[in-house]
Tab-separated table of C-alpha atoms and ligand atoms in Angstrom:
chain	number	residue	atom	x	y	z
C	661	MET	CA	-26.659	11.819	1.766
C	662	ALA	CA	-23.847	11.718	2.420
C	663	VAL	CA	-22.256	11.336	5.779
C	664	ALA	CA	-18.587	13.857	6.994
C	665	LEU	CA	-17.176	12.638	10.334
C	666	VAL	CA	-15.399	16.218	11.582
C	667	THR	CA	-12.376	16.385	13.947
C	668	GLY	CA	-12.184	19.597	16.990
C	669	ALA	CA	-16.213	20.693	15.644
C	670	GLY	CA	-16.443	21.451	19.323
C	671	SER	CA	-15.053	25.103	17.842
C	672	GLY	CA	-13.607	27.469	14.719
C	673	ILE	CA	-12.424	26.009	11.880
C	674	GLY	CA	-13.975	22.326	13.345
C	675	ALA	CA	-17.505	24.149	14.086
C	676	ALA	CA	-17.408	25.767	10.508
C	677	VAL	CA	-16.099	22.871	8.802
C	678	ALA	CA	-19.341	20.770	9.926
C	679	ARG	CA	-22.204	23.862	9.382
C	680	CYS	CA	-20.625	24.132	5.483
C	681	LEU	CA	-21.023	20.281	4.719
C	682	ALA	CA	-24.425	19.786	6.629
C	683	ARG	CA	-25.421	23.133	4.513
C	684	ARG	CA	-24.758	20.828	1.503
C	685	GLY	CA	-27.210	18.312	2.584
C	686	ASP	CA	-24.299	16.183	4.419
C	687	ARG	CA	-25.273	14.326	7.684
C	688	VAL	CA	-22.484	15.302	10.176
C	689	ALA	CA	-21.092	13.975	13.166
C	690	CYS	CA	-18.970	15.983	15.291
C	691	VAL	CA	-16.302	15.351	17.196
C	692	ASP	CA	-14.627	17.201	19.968
C	693	VAL	CA	-12.575	15.875	22.940
C	694	ASP	CA	-15.400	18.380	24.424
C	695	GLY	CA	-17.708	16.656	25.137
C	696	ASP	CA	-20.869	19.585	25.543
C	697	ARG	CA	-18.831	22.116	22.792
C	698	ALA	CA	-19.855	19.103	19.945
C	699	ALA	CA	-23.167	19.202	21.318
C	700	GLU	CA	-23.589	22.564	21.246
C	701	VAL	CA	-22.293	22.858	17.362
C	702	ALA	CA	-24.772	19.659	16.369
C	703	GLY	CA	-27.228	21.367	18.111
C	704	GLY	CA	-27.862	23.581	15.557
C	705	ILE	CA	-27.115	21.457	12.801
C	706	GLU	CA	-30.377	19.978	11.906
C	707	GLY	CA	-30.348	16.146	11.573
C	708	SER	CA	-26.174	15.736	13.515
C	709	ILE	CA	-25.063	13.642	15.728
C	710	ALA	CA	-22.336	14.656	19.085
C	711	LEU	CA	-19.658	12.831	19.796
C	712	ALA	CA	-17.261	12.803	22.393
C	713	ALA	CA	-13.147	11.631	21.916
C	714	ASP	CA	-9.510	12.168	22.139
C	715	VAL	CA	-8.229	11.755	18.612
C	716	THR	CA	-4.741	10.723	20.418
C	717	ASP	CA	-6.845	7.706	21.587
C	718	GLU	CA	-7.077	4.173	19.114
C	719	ALA	CA	-10.730	3.192	20.650
C	720	GLN	CA	-11.753	6.201	20.920
C	721	CYS	CA	-11.464	6.511	17.675
C	722	GLU	CA	-12.935	3.370	16.626
C	723	ASN	CA	-15.696	3.768	18.827
C	724	MET	CA	-16.333	7.639	16.673
C	725	VAL	CA	-16.994	6.084	13.758
C	726	ALA	CA	-18.013	2.870	15.008
C	727	ALA	CA	-20.984	5.319	15.922
C	728	THR	CA	-21.352	7.124	12.856
C	729	LEU	CA	-22.340	4.281	11.376
C	730	ASP	CA	-24.528	3.086	13.551
C	731	ARG	CA	-25.876	6.820	13.051
C	732	PHE	CA	-26.277	6.641	9.929
C	733	GLY	CA	-25.207	3.388	7.933
C	734	ASP	CA	-22.143	4.948	6.933
C	735	LEU	CA	-19.340	7.349	5.637
C	736	ASP	CA	-18.146	9.524	3.115
C	737	THR	CA	-15.977	12.725	3.979
C	738	ALA	CA	-13.547	12.567	7.581
C	739	VAL	CA	-12.083	15.707	8.690
C	740	ALA	CA	-9.457	16.195	10.837
C	741	CYS	CA	-9.780	19.350	11.998
C	742	ALA	CA	-8.913	18.780	16.263
C	743	GLY	CA	-5.490	20.207	17.254
C	744	ILE	CA	-3.355	22.319	18.963
C	745	GLU	CA	-1.001	25.193	20.029
C	746	LYS	CA	1.183	25.452	22.891
C	747	ALA	CA	4.947	28.434	21.500
C	748	GLY	CA	7.863	27.855	23.792
C	749	ASP	CA	11.157	28.595	23.517
C	750	SER	CA	13.285	25.039	22.257
C	751	LEU	CA	16.252	25.004	24.603
C	752	VAL	CA	13.127	25.280	27.887
C	753	PHE	CA	10.325	23.237	26.000
C	754	ASP	CA	8.884	20.619	28.272
C	755	ILE	CA	8.747	17.372	26.708
C	756	ASP	CA	5.528	16.380	27.669
C	757	THR	CA	3.993	18.938	25.511
C	758	PHE	CA	5.869	18.612	22.284
C	759	ARG	CA	4.737	14.612	22.914
C	760	ARG	CA	0.668	15.807	22.898
C	761	VAL	CA	1.322	18.458	20.122
C	762	VAL	CA	2.417	15.454	18.290
C	763	ASP	CA	-0.213	13.200	19.656
C	764	VAL	CA	-3.005	15.157	19.195
C	765	ASN	CA	-1.861	17.063	15.879
C	766	LEU	CA	-0.068	14.506	13.955
C	767	THR	CA	-1.147	10.751	15.287
C	768	GLY	CA	-4.550	12.577	15.918
C	769	SER	CA	-4.767	13.139	12.512
C	770	PHE	CA	-3.887	9.067	11.290
C	771	LEU	CA	-5.512	7.451	13.391
C	772	THR	CA	-8.707	10.355	11.921
C	773	ALA	CA	-7.626	9.312	8.783
C	774	ARG	CA	-7.029	5.320	9.557
C	775	GLU	CA	-10.633	4.323	11.067
C	776	SER	CA	-12.390	6.548	8.809
C	777	ALA	CA	-10.438	4.792	5.877
C	778	ARG	CA	-10.958	1.425	7.285
C	779	ALA	CA	-14.991	1.734	7.439
C	780	MET	CA	-15.289	3.854	4.335
C	781	THR	CA	-12.691	0.478	2.801
C	782	ALA	CA	-15.808	-1.664	4.057
C	783	ASN	CA	-18.116	0.050	2.407
C	784	GLY	CA	-16.893	-0.459	-1.320
C	785	HIS	CA	-17.367	3.176	-2.156
C	786	GLY	CA	-13.771	5.173	-0.915
C	787	GLY	CA	-14.270	8.659	0.430
C	788	THR	CA	-12.430	12.298	0.364
C	789	ILE	CA	-10.214	12.556	3.784
C	790	VAL	CA	-9.438	16.237	4.165
C	791	LEU	CA	-6.446	16.861	6.785
C	792	ILE	CA	-5.892	20.328	8.744
C	793	GLY	CA	-1.838	22.024	8.441
C	794	SER	CA	-0.991	25.729	8.606
C	795	ILE	CA	1.320	27.632	6.439
C	796	ASN	CA	3.871	25.775	9.580
C	797	SER	CA	3.624	22.859	7.965
C	798	LYS	CA	6.579	24.919	5.750
C	799	VAL	CA	7.354	27.794	8.150
C	800	VAL	CA	8.700	28.323	11.173
C	801	LEU	CA	8.524	31.383	13.322
C	802	PRO	CA	10.196	31.623	16.718
C	803	GLY	CA	8.805	29.631	19.391
C	804	THR	CA	7.012	27.006	17.233
C	805	ALA	CA	9.085	23.483	17.529
C	806	ALA	CA	6.546	22.025	18.384
C	807	TYR	CA	4.008	22.936	15.879
C	808	ALA	CA	5.688	23.147	12.647
C	809	SER	CA	6.944	19.336	13.149
C	810	SER	CA	3.993	18.923	13.568
C	811	LYS	CA	2.509	20.395	11.189
C	812	GLY	CA	5.149	19.711	9.015
C	813	GLY	CA	4.343	16.243	9.627
C	814	VAL	CA	0.884	16.501	8.994
C	815	LEU	CA	1.381	17.067	5.319
C	816	LEU	CA	3.720	14.643	4.459
C	817	LEU	CA	1.029	12.286	6.104
C	818	GLY	CA	-1.724	13.723	3.609
C	819	GLN	CA	0.249	12.114	1.379
C	820	ALA	CA	1.405	9.494	2.403
C	821	LEU	CA	-2.634	8.529	3.261
C	822	ALA	CA	-2.615	10.016	-0.442
C	823	VAL	CA	-0.595	7.225	-2.191
C	824	ASP	CA	-1.582	3.928	0.533
C	825	PHE	CA	-5.218	5.299	0.535
C	826	ALA	CA	-6.041	5.614	-3.418
C	827	ARG	CA	-6.066	1.939	-4.602
C	828	HIS	CA	-9.606	1.755	-2.294
C	829	GLY	CA	-11.028	5.123	-4.070
C	830	ILE	CA	-9.868	7.361	-0.589
C	831	ARG	CA	-8.984	11.464	-1.527
C	832	VAL	CA	-6.804	12.052	1.052
C	833	ASN	CA	-6.318	16.638	0.856
C	834	THR	CA	-5.234	18.694	3.181
C	835	VAL	CA	-5.162	22.033	3.482
C	836	GLY	CA	-2.939	24.729	5.225
C	837	PRO	CA	-5.144	27.790	6.553
C	838	GLY	CA	-2.852	30.533	7.948
C	839	VAL	CA	-3.980	32.513	10.648
C	840	THR	CA	-7.809	31.777	11.403
C	841	ASP	CA	-9.639	33.632	13.783
C	842	THR	CA	-10.397	31.250	16.290
C	843	PRO	CA	-10.754	30.860	19.777
C	844	MET	CA	-6.797	29.264	18.892
C	845	SER	CA	-5.501	32.540	18.115
C	846	ALA	CA	-7.766	34.868	19.915
C	847	ASP	CA	-5.216	36.018	22.358
C	848	SER	CA	-2.383	36.580	19.460
C	849	LEU	CA	-4.990	38.315	17.686
C	850	ALA	CA	-6.348	40.357	20.903
C	851	HIS	CA	-2.472	41.186	21.235
C	852	PRO	CA	-1.944	44.431	19.271
C	853	GLU	CA	1.936	43.976	18.533
C	854	ARG	CA	1.393	40.088	17.963
C	855	ARG	CA	-2.134	40.820	15.798
C	856	ALA	CA	0.401	43.424	13.299
C	857	ARG	CA	3.787	41.235	12.867
C	858	LEU	CA	1.354	38.138	11.615
C	859	MET	CA	-0.805	40.419	9.656
C	860	SER	CA	2.306	42.091	8.004
C	861	ARG	CA	3.211	38.753	6.676
C	862	THR	CA	-0.395	38.413	5.587
C	863	PRO	CA	-0.940	40.782	1.953
C	864	LEU	CA	-4.353	40.333	2.543
C	865	ASP	CA	-3.889	42.041	6.008
C	866	ARG	CA	-6.792	39.912	7.526
C	867	PRO	CA	-7.270	36.380	9.851
C	868	ALA	CA	-9.747	34.621	7.651
C	869	HIS	CA	-13.395	33.699	8.665
C	870	PRO	CA	-13.310	30.116	8.990
C	871	ASP	CA	-15.608	29.578	6.865
C	872	GLU	CA	-13.506	30.874	4.658
C	873	ILE	CA	-11.425	27.123	5.706
C	874	ALA	CA	-14.018	25.364	5.709
C	875	GLU	CA	-15.581	26.534	2.120
C	876	VAL	CA	-12.023	24.933	1.141
C	877	VAL	CA	-12.614	21.606	2.368
C	878	ALA	CA	-16.100	21.741	1.694
C	879	PHE	CA	-14.524	21.922	-2.140
C	880	LEU	CA	-11.793	18.653	-1.877
C	881	THR	CA	-14.461	17.144	-0.415
C	882	SER	CA	-16.830	17.094	-3.621
C	883	ASP	CA	-16.453	15.858	-6.543
C	884	ALA	CA	-15.229	19.763	-8.910
C	885	SER	CA	-11.839	17.911	-6.691
C	886	SER	CA	-12.439	14.613	-8.106
C	887	PHE	CA	-9.086	14.664	-9.582
C	888	MET	CA	-6.955	15.941	-6.579
C	889	THR	CA	-5.517	13.605	-4.049
C	890	GLY	CA	-2.148	13.922	-1.959
C	891	ALA	CA	-2.336	17.786	-1.852
C	892	PHE	CA	-1.586	20.198	-0.088
C	893	LEU	CA	-4.030	24.080	-0.484
C	894	PRO	CA	-2.768	27.688	1.414
C	895	VAL	CA	-5.878	29.256	2.579
C	896	ASP	CA	-3.026	31.984	4.032
C	897	GLY	CA	-4.870	35.188	2.335
C	898	GLY	CA	-0.539	35.641	0.648
C	899	TRP	CA	1.018	34.346	3.738
C	900	LEU	CA	3.404	31.908	1.714
C	901	ALA	CA	3.372	33.375	-1.579
C	902	THR	CA	5.880	35.950	0.077
L	1705	NAD	N1	-6.501	29.203	13.791
L	1705	NAD	C1	-5.406	29.362	13.400
L	1705	NAD	O1	-5.002	30.203	13.224
L	1705	NAD	C2	-4.478	28.427	12.609
L	1705	NAD	C3	-4.356	28.005	11.663
L	1705	NAD	C4	-4.032	27.293	11.261
L	1705	NAD	C5	-3.757	25.851	11.327
L	1705	NAD	N2	-4.895	25.690	11.751
L	1705	NAD	C6	-5.556	24.376	12.685
L	1705	NAD	O2	-6.522	24.114	12.505
L	1705	NAD	C7	-7.248	22.994	13.354
L	1705	NAD	C8	-8.273	23.696	14.190
L	1705	NAD	O3	-8.076	24.771	14.966
L	1705	NAD	P1	-8.997	26.409	15.318
L	1705	NAD	O4	-8.598	26.956	14.960
L	1705	NAD	O5	-10.761	25.627	15.560
L	1705	NAD	O6	-8.419	26.075	16.930
L	1705	NAD	P2	-9.573	25.921	18.044
L	1705	NAD	O7	-8.900	25.467	19.146
L	1705	NAD	O8	-10.604	27.022	18.448
L	1705	NAD	O9	-9.989	24.301	17.701
L	1705	NAD	C9	-9.459	23.324	18.465
L	1705	NAD	C10	-11.185	22.336	18.807
L	1705	NAD	O10	-9.470	20.999	18.585
L	1705	NAD	C11	-10.238	20.291	20.046
L	1705	NAD	N3	-9.036	19.236	20.168
L	1705	NAD	C12	-8.345	19.726	21.304
L	1705	NAD	N4	-8.175	18.455	21.132
L	1705	NAD	C13	-8.283	17.498	20.966
L	1705	NAD	C14	-8.074	16.442	21.011
L	1705	NAD	N5	-7.605	15.261	21.066
L	1705	NAD	N6	-10.108	15.152	20.191
L	1705	NAD	C15	-10.399	15.372	19.689
L	1705	NAD	N7	-10.853	16.800	19.563
L	1705	NAD	C16	-9.627	17.810	19.790
L	1705	NAD	C17	-10.582	21.342	21.037
L	1705	NAD	O11	-12.327	21.035	21.578
L	1705	NAD	C18	-11.734	21.926	20.080
L	1705	NAD	O12	-12.756	22.369	20.450
L	1705	NAD	C19	-6.285	22.562	14.094
L	1705	NAD	O13	-5.510	21.233	13.909
L	1705	NAD	C20	-4.873	24.605	14.035
L	1705	NAD	O14	-3.493	23.304	13.952
L	1705	NAD	C21	-5.216	27.306	12.720
C-alpha cells in the first residue's frame, strides 16, 4: 500500500485530498498546524494518522516526515495543501502579515516538498509531490499582493523542484484551484455581491467542491500521469480561460 502525507489536512481541500487518497487505498498522514482538526479528519479515515506541524518550521517538517516513516515505513506521495489567504490594500498592508502569507504558502510548500523528497530519495523509489497553487498563481484580483505573489512563487517552485527531483524519480506538479467551497472562501461566498463577482469570472458559474480538486490531485499522484512533471493544472471552472 502506498503512503501519502497531506498538509493542511484539517480542513477544506487538504481534508478532501486525504479522504480521496485513502479511498484509493493509500495510508495517509494528515498534517495540520491545528492538531485537533487533523485528528478529527484522521479519525474518519481508517488506518490514517494525525500529526500537528507548522509547515513554516523546518524542524516540525522534518518531524512530520519522520513520524510518517516511523508509522508506515515509507513515503510515496506528498501534497502541500496548507495555506492561508490575507487580502488588503497594498499601500497599508501589514508587513508581518505579508511575510506570514509567503512563509506558509511558499516556504511551507518548499519545506514540505524538500523533506518529503529526502525520504523518497532515501527509500530509492522516487515518488510524487503535488503543490497547491491557485488561479492567483497566474492572475490577480485587487488586494492580493501577498497571496498572489506567494502563489505565483508556488507555480515556479513546482517547476524548479520538478527539474531538480526528476533524476530521483520524483514528479512534482502544481494544481491551481479556482474558487472552492471551503472555510477559506466561506466569507466571500456568503456575501452576495462578492460571490456574484467571483462567479461572474467563473464560466461554470459555481464554486468547486473540494472533492473536485482532490480528484485531480489523485490523478497527479497516480501512474495515470506518469509522464507529467513540472505542470500547472488549473481546476477553476474555466476562470483562466476567459
Ligand atoms: N478555497 C479556495 O477557494 C482556494 C482557491 C485556490 C487555492 N486554494 C488553496 O488551497 C489550499 C487549501 O485551502 P482551503 O481552501 O482548503 O483552506 P482551509 O482554510 O479550509 O484549509 C487550510 C488548512 O491549512 C492549515 N494551515 C494553515 N497554516 C498552516 C501551517 N503553517 N502549517 C500547517 N497547516 C496550516 C489550516 O489550519 C487549515 O486546516 C491553500 O493552499 C489555498 O491557498 C484555495
